[in-house]
Coordinates of C-alpha atoms in Angstrom, one line a residue:
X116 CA 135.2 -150.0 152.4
X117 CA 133.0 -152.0 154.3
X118 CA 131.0 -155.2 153.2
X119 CA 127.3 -154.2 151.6
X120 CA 128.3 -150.6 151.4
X121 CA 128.5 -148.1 148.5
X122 CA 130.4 -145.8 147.5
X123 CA 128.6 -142.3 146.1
X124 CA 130.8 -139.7 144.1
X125 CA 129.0 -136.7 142.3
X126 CA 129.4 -136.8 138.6
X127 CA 131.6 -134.1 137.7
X128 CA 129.6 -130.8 136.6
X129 CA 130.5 -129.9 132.8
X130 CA 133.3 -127.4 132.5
X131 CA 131.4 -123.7 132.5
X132 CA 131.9 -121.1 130.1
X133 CA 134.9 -118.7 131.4
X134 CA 133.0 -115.9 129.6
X135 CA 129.8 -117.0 130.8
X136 CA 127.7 -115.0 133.4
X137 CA 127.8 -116.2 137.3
X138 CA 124.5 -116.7 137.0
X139 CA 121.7 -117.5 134.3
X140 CA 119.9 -114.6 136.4
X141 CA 122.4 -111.9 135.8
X142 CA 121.5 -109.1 133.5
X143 CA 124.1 -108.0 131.2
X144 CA 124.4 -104.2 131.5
X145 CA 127.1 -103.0 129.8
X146 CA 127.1 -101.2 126.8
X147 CA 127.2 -103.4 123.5
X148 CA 130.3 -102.4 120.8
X149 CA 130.1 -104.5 117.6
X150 CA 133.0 -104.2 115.3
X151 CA 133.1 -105.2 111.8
X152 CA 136.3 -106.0 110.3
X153 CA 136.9 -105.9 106.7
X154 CA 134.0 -103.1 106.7
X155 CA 134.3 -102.3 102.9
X156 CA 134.6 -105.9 101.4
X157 CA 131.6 -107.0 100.0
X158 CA 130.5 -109.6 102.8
X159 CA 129.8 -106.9 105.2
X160 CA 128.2 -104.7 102.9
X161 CA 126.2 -107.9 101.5
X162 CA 125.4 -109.9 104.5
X163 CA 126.7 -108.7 107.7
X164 CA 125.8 -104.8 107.9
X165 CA 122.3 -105.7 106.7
X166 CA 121.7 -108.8 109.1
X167 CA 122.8 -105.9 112.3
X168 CA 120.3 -103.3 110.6
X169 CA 117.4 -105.8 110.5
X170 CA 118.1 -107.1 114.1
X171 CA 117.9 -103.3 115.1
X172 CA 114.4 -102.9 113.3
X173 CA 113.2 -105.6 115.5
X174 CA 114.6 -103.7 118.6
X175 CA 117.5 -106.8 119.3
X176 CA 119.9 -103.8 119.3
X177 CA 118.8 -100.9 121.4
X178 CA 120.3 -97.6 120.0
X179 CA 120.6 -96.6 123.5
X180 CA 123.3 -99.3 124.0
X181 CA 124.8 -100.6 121.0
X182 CA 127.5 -99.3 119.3
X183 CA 129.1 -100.2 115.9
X184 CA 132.4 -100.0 114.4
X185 CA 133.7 -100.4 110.7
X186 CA 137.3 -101.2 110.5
X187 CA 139.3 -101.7 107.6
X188 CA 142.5 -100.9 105.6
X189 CA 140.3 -98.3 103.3
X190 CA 141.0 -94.7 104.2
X191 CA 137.4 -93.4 104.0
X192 CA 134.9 -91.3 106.4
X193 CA 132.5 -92.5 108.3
X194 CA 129.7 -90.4 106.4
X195 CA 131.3 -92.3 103.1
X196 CA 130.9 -95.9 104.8
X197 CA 127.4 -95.2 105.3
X198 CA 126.8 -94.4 101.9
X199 CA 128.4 -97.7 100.9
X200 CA 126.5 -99.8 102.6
X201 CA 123.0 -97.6 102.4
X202 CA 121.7 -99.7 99.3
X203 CA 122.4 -102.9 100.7
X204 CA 120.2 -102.1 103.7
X205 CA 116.8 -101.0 102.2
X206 CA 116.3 -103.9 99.6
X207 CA 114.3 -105.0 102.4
X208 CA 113.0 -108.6 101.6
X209 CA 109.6 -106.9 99.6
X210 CA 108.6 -105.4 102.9
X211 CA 106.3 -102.7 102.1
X212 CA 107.8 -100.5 105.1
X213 CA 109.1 -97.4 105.3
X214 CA 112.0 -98.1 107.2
X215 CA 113.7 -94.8 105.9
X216 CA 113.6 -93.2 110.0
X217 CA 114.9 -97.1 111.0
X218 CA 117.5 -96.9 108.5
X219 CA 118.9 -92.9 109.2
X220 CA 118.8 -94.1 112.8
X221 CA 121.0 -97.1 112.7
X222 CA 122.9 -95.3 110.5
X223 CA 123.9 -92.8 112.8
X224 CA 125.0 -95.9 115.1
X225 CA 127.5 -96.8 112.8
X226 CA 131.4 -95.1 113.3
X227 CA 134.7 -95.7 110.6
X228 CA 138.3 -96.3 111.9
X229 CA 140.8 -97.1 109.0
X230 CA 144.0 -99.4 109.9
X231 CA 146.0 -102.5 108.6
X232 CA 145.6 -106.0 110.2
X233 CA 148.9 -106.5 111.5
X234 CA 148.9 -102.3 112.5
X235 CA 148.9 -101.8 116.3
X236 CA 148.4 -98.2 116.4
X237 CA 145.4 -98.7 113.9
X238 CA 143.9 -101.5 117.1
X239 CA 144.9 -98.7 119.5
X240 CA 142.7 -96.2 117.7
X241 CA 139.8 -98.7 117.6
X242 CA 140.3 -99.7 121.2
X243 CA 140.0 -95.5 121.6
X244 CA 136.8 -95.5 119.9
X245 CA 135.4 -98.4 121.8
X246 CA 136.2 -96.9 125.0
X247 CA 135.1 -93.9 124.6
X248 CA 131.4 -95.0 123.3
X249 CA 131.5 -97.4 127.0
X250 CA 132.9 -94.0 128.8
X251 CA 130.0 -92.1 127.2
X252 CA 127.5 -94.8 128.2
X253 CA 128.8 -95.0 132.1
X254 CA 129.6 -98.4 131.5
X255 CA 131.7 -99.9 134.2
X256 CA 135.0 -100.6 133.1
X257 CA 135.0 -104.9 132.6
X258 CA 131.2 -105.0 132.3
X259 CA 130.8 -103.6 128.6
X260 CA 130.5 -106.5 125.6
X261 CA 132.2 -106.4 122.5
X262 CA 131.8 -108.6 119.7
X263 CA 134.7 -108.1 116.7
X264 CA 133.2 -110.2 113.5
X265 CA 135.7 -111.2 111.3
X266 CA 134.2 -110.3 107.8
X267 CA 138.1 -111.4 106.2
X268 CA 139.6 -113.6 104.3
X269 CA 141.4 -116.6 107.0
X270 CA 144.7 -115.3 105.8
X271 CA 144.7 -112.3 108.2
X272 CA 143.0 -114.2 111.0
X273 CA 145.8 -114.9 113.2
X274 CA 147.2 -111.5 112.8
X275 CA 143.7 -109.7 113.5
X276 CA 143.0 -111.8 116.4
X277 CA 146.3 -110.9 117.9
X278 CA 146.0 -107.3 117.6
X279 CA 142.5 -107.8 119.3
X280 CA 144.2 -109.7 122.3
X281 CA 146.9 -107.3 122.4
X282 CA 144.9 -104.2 122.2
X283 CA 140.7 -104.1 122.2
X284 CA 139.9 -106.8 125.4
X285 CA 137.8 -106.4 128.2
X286 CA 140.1 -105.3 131.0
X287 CA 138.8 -107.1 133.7
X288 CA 135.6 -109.1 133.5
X289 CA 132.6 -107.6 135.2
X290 CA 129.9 -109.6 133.6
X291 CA 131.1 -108.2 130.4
X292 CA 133.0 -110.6 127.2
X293 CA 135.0 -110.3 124.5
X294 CA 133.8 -112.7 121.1
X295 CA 135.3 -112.9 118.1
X296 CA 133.0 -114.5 114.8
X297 CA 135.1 -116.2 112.0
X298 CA 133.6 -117.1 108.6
X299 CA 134.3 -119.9 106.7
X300 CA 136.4 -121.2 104.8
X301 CA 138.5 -123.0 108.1
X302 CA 141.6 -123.5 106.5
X303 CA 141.8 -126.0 103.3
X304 CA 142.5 -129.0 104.8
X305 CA 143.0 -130.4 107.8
X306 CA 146.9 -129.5 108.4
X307 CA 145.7 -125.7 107.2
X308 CA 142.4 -125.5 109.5
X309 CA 144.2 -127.4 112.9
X310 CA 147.0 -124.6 112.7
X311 CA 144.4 -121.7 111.8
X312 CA 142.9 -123.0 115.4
X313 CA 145.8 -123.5 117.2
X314 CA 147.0 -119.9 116.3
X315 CA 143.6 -118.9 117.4
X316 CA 143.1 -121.1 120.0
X317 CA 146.6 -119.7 122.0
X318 CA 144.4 -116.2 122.0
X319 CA 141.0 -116.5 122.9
X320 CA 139.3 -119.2 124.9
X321 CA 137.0 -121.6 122.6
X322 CA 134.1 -120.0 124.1
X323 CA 135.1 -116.9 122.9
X324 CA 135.0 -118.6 119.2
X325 CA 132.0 -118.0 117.4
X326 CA 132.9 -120.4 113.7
X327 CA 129.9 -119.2 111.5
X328 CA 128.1 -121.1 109.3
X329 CA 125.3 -119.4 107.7
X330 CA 123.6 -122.6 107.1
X331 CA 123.0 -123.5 110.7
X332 CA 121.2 -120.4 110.7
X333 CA 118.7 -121.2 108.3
X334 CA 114.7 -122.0 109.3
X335 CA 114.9 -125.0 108.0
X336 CA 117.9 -126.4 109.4
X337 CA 116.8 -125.0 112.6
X338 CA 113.8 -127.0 112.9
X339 CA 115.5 -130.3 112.1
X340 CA 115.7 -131.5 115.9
X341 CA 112.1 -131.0 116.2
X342 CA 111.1 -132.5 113.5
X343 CA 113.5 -135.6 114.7
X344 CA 113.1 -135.5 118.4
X345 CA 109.3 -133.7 119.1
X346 CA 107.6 -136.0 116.8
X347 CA 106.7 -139.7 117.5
X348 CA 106.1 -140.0 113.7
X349 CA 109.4 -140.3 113.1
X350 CA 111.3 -141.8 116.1
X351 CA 111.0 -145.3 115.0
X352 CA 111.4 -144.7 111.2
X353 CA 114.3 -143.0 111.5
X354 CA 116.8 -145.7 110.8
X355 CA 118.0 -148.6 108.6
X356 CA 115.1 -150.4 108.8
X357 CA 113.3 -148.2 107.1
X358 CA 115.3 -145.6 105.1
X359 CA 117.2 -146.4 102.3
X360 CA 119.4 -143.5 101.5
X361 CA 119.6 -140.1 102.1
X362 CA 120.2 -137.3 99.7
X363 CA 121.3 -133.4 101.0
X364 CA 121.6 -131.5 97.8
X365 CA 122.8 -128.2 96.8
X366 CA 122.5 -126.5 93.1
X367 CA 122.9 -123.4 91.7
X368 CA 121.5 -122.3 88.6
X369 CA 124.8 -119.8 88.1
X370 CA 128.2 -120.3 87.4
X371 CA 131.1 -118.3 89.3
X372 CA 129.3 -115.2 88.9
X373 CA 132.4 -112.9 89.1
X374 CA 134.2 -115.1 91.7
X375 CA 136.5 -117.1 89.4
X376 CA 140.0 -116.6 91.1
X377 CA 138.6 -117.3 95.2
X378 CA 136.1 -120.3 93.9
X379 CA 139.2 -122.0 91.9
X380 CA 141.1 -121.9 94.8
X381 CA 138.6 -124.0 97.3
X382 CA 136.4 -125.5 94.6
X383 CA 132.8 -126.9 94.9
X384 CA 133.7 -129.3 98.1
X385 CA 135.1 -127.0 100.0
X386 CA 132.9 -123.8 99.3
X387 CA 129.8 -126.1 100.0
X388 CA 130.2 -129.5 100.9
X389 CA 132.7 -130.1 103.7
X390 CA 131.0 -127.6 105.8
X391 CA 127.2 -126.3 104.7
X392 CA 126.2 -129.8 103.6
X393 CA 128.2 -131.6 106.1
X394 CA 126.3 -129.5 108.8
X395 CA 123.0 -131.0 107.7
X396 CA 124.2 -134.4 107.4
X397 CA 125.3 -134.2 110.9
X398 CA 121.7 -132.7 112.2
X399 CA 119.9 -135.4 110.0
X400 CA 122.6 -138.2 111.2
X401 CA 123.0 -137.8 114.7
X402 CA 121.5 -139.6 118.3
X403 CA 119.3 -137.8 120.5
X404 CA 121.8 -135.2 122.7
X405 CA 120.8 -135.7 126.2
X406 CA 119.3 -132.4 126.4
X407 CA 119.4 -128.9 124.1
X408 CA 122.6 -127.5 125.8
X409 CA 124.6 -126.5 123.3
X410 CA 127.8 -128.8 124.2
X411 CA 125.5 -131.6 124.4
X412 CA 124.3 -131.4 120.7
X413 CA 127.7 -130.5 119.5
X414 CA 128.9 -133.5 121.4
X415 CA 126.6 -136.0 119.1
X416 CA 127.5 -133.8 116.1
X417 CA 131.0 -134.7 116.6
X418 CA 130.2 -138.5 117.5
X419 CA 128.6 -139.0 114.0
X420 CA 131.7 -137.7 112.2
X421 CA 134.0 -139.8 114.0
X422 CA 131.5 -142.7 112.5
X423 CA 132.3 -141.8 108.8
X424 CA 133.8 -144.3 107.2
X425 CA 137.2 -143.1 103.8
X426 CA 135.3 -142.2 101.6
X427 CA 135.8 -144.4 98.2
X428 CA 137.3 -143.1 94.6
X429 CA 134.2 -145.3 93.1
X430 CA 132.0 -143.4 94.9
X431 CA 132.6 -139.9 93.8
X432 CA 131.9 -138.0 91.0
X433 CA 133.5 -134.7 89.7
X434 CA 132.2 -132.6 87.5
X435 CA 133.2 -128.7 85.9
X436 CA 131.3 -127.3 83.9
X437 CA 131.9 -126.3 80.0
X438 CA 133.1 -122.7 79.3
X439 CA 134.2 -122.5 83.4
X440 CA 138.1 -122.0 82.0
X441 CA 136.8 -118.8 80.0
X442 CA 136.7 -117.0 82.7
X443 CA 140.2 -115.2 82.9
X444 CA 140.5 -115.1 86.5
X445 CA 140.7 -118.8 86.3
X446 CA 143.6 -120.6 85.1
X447 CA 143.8 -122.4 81.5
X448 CA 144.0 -126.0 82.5
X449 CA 142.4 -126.1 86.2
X450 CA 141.7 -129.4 87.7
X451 CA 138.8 -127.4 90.1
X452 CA 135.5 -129.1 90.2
X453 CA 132.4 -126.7 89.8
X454 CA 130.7 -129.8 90.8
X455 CA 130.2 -133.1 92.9
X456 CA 128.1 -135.8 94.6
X457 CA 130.1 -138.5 96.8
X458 CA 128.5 -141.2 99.1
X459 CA 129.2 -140.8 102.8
X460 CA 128.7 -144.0 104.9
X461 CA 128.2 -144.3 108.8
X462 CA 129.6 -147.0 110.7
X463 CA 127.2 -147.0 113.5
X464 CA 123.9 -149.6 114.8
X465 CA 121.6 -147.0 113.2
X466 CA 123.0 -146.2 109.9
X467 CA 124.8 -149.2 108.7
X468 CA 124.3 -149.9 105.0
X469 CA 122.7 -146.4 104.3
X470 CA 124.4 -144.6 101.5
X471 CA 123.9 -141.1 102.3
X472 CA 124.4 -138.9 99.1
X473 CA 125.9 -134.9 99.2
X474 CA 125.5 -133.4 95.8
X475 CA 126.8 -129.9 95.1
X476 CA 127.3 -127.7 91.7
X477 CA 127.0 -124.8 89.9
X478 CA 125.3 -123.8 86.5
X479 CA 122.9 -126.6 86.6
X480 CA 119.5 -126.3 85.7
X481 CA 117.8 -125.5 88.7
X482 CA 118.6 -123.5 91.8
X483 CA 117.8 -125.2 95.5
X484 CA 118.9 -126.6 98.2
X485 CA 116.8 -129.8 100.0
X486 CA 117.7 -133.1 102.3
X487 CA 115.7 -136.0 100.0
X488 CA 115.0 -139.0 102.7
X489 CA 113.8 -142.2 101.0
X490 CA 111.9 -144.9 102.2
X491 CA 112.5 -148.2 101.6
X492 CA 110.1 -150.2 99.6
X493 CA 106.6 -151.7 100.7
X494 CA 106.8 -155.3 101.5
X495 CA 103.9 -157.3 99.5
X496 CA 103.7 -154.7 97.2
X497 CA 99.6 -155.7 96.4
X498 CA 98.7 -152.5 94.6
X499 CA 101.9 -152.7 91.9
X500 CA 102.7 -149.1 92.6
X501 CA 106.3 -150.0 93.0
X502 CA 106.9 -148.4 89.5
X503 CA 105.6 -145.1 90.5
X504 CA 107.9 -144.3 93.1
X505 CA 108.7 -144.6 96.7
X506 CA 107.8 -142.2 99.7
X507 CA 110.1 -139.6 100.8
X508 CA 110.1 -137.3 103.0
X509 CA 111.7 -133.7 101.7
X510 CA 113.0 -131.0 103.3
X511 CA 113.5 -128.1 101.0
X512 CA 115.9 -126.0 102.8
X513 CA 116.3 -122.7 99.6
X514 CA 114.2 -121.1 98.1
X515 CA 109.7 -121.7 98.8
X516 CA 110.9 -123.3 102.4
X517 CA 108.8 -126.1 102.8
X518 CA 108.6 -129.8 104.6
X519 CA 106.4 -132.5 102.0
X520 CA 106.1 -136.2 102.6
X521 CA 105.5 -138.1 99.1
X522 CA 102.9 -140.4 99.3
X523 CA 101.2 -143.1 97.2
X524 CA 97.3 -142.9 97.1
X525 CA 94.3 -143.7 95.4
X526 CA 93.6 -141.7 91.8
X527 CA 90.3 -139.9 92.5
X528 CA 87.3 -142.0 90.4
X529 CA 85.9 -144.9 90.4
X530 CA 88.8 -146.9 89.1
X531 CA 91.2 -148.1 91.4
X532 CA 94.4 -147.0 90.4
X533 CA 97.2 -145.0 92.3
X534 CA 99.1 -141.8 91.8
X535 CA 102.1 -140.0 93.7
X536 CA 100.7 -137.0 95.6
X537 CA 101.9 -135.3 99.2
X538 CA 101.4 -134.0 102.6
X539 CA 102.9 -130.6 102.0
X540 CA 103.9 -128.1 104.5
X541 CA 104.8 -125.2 102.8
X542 CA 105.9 -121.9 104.6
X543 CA 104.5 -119.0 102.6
X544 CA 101.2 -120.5 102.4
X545 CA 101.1 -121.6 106.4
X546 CA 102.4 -118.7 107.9
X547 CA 101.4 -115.6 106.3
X548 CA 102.8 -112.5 107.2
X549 CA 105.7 -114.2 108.7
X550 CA 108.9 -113.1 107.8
X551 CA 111.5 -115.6 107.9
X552 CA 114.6 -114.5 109.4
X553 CA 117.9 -114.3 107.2
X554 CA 121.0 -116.6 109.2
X555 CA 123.2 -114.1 109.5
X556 CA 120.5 -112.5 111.7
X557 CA 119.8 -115.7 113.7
X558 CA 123.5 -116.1 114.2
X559 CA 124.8 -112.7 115.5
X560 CA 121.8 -112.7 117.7
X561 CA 123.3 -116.1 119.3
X562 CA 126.5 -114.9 119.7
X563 CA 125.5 -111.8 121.7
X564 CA 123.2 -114.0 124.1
X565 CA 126.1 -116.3 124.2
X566 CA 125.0 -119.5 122.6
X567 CA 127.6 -121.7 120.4
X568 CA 124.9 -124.0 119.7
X569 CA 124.1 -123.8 115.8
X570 CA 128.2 -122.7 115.5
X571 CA 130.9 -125.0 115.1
X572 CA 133.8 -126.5 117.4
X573 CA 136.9 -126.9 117.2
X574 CA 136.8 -130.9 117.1
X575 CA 133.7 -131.0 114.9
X576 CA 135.7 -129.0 112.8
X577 CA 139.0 -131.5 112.7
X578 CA 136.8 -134.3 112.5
X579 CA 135.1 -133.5 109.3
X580 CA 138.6 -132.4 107.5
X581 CA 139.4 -135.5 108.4
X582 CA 136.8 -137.0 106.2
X583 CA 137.3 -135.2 103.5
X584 CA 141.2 -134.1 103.2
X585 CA 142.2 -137.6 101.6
X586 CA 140.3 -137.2 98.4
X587 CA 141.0 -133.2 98.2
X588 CA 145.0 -133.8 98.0
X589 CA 144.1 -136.7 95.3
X590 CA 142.2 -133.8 93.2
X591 CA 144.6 -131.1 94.1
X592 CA 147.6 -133.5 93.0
X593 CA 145.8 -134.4 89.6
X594 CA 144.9 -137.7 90.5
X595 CA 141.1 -137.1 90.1
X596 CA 140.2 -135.2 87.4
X597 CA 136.1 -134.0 86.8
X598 CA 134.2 -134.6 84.4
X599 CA 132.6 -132.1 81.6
X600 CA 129.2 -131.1 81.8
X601 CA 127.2 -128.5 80.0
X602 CA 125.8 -125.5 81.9
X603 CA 121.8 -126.0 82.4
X604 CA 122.2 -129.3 82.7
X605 CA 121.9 -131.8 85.7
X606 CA 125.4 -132.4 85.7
X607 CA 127.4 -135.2 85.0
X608 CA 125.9 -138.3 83.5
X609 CA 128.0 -140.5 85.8
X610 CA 126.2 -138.5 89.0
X611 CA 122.8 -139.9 88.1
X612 CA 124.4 -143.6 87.4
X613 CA 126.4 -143.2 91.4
X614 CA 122.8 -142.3 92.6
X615 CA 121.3 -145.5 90.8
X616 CA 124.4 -147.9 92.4
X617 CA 123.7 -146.1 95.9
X618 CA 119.8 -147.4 95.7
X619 CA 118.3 -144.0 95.2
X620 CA 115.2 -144.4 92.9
X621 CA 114.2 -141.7 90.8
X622 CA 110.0 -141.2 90.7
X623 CA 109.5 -140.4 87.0
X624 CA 106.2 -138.1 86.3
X625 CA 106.0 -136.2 89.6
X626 CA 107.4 -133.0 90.5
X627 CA 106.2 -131.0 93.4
X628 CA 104.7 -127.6 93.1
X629 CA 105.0 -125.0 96.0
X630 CA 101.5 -123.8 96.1
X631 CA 100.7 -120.0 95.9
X632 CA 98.3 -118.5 98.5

């Protein structure tokens, strides 16, 4: 190269989506075939049927080009899985709609084939059915969509997945995909969920790998990168300087509620924490993605992961609730804990010394889900209000969705004394006549148009076993045993005195009321 010249290479373009469209511009025209697997267990009757009926109210799922499939080992009719799942689909969120034409409708949609999940000729009969609703629809042959959610326990995965390779793809691709939704859990640890992918990832592309989490689907959640990046409020706050801990909480007023034997087997941290809460961490945690692609943001959400530092045995507490053991699904002397809040730290410029606190647990005296981000306190503290409590600004995530900033200012009068009040955004009272989408909704919708975004990757998903597999072999091996706390109450006494040594400082006299319309 000569003297005073340069050399000019293009930046490589990021690797495309095999099952994505040639072009943003393309239409998809084939017909749509959605198939439920594990139609009679009580997540699809619960959550995933109802989510596909209430898309189809909204006309997301034209009856003149969708298509769904029940599958399971149950040998029923399809008139008799539409009975089943009837109920679950008119307790329709205190609408005061007749949706009885909507429901007999999408009812009609809705087609049975029985079959094990290692049973080929039961996958041939479903590949039948599917191909004869795209026949019957003149799709071309390559061009139709099918979307198989996984509404299983992760045992049967790798054996379900290969009978879909095997015997229900797309044969030739026209425009058309093939996607496959997985729910949580992802394994129990990190040996258990990199093997789950591997045997997964040797099938289907991970494009073709939808990883659910209900929680990304929720309003909330969904607004936190606006909140974080729209606003030039909180840009320069968001930080060490300023915060001094961050709390993302989960309780439940209810114990196991009939799900003894499955919750003993995962217990509180990973049914909740290592992936619902961990999500939020990672929206609340993470640097500006250089744009809203979905890789880019998963690509931050992955870099703040990496950042965590072991967590430490001093800070965690475990908890289990008094009378858990009763319950005869669950064995006499189980170590599980019903209950937990652990410090997570970030090594990273922005989050260096900034305990950030994940509390989850069952039969405790309130039922909610929030992310608590406190404020540091005010230098020159001339008004002596320190006492009453610092600012925060709280996210409540379940149930009254709302956004409130706690504030200290002036006690109406003539004396000048100050009081804890707030800047409140709450959602019932602001949008009226607004109906809040469920996240099951929110998330099938994004895996028919295609986007992974608020779903999770495979790295993302090794990176946060990796945080937390450590400390779950030291509780499954009996070297960490909870503590006993009564049901109703906040949990542990040792949880509030971890909160205290992480900085968090508890405003006495104030509680927040949603406000009614």
């Amino acid at each position: 190269m000569e003297s005073g010249q340069w050399l000019v290479e293009k930046r490589s373009s990021f690797k495309s989506d095999p099952t994505a469209k040639e072009s943003e511009n393309m239409s998809e025209t084939g017909c749509l075939s959605i198939i439920v697997l594990g139609a009679s267990g009580d997540l699809a009757k619960k959550k995933t049927f109802p989510a596909l009926f209430h898309l189809y109210c909204q006309g997301f799922l034209p009856p003149d080009e969708v298509h769904i499939l029940g599958y399971a080992r149950t040998k029923i009719s399809d008139d008799e899985l539409r009975n089943r799942i009837r109920g679950y689909l008119t307790s329709d969120r205190g609408s005061s709609l007749d949706r009885s034409e909507d429901l007999s409708k999408f009812l009609k949609l809705i087609k049975y084939v029985s079959g094990g999940y290692d049973d080929e000729e039961g996958f041939q009969r479903l590949d039948k059915k599917i191909s004869e609703h795209e026949f019957s629809k003149n799709s071309m042959e390559g061009s139709s969509r099918r979307l198989f959610y996984l509404a299983l326990p992760p045992s049967v995965y790798p054996s379900v997945c290969k009978m879909i390779r095997q015997c229900c793809m797309n044969k030739s691709d026209l425009g058309g995909w093939t996607r496959i939704v997985v729910e949580k859990p992802f394994g129990k640890d990190l040996d258990s969920a990199e093997q789950l992918s591997s045997q997964i990832g040797e099938l289907f592309d991970e494009s073709q790998i939808y990883r659910i989490d209900h929680y990304l689907g929720k309003e909330l959640v969904q607004n936190l990168l606006v909140l974080r990046f729209a606003n030039r409020l909180f840009l320069p706050l968001w930080n060490r300087d300023n915060i001094d801990n961050v709390q993302i909480v989960f309780r439940e007023d209810f114990g196991t509620d009939g799900r003894g034997g499955y919750f003993d087997e995962y217990g509180i941290i990973r049914d909740i924490i290592q992936n619902h809460l961990l999500q939020v961490f990672c929206l609340v945690a993470m640097e500006k993605p250089i744009s809203l692609k979905p890789e880019h943001i998963r690509d931050e959400k992955v870099k703040v992961l990496q950042s965590v530092l072991p967590i430490k045995d001093e800070e965690v507490v475990l908890g289990q609730y008094e009378g858990y053991r009763e319950d005869p699904t669950v064995p006499d002397h189980s170590n599980t804990p019903t209950f937990a809040t652990m410090v997570l730290r970030i090594h990273n410029e922005r989050w260096e010394g900034v305990p950030f606190i994940l509390k989850a647990g069952k039969a405790l005296n309130s039922r909610k889900a929030e992310i608590r981000v406190q404020f540091k306190d005010v230098p020159g503290d001339i008004f002596k209000c320190k006492k009453q409590g610092r600012n925060e600004f709280v996210i409540r995530l379940q149930p009254s969705e709302a956004m409130y900033m706690k504030l200290t200012v002036k006690q109406p009068g003539l004396e000048m004394s100050t009081v804890q009040s707030e800047l409140d955004l709450s959602y019932k009272q602001r949008y009226q006549g607004v109906t809040i989408p469920e996240a099951y909704e929110r998330l099938i919708l994004d895996t028919i148009r295609g986007d992974q975004q608020h779903f999770v990757r495979r790295d993302e998903l090794k990176a946060a076993w990796e945080i937390f597999t450590p400390i779950l072999h030291r509780i499954d091996n009996g070297e960490m045993e909870p503590s006993m706390y009564k049901p109703g109450s906040r949990g542990p006494e040792e949880a509030d005195e971890l909160l205290a040594k992480a900085g968090y400082v508890q405003t006495h006299g104030y509680i927040w009321i949603p406000p009614t319309l």
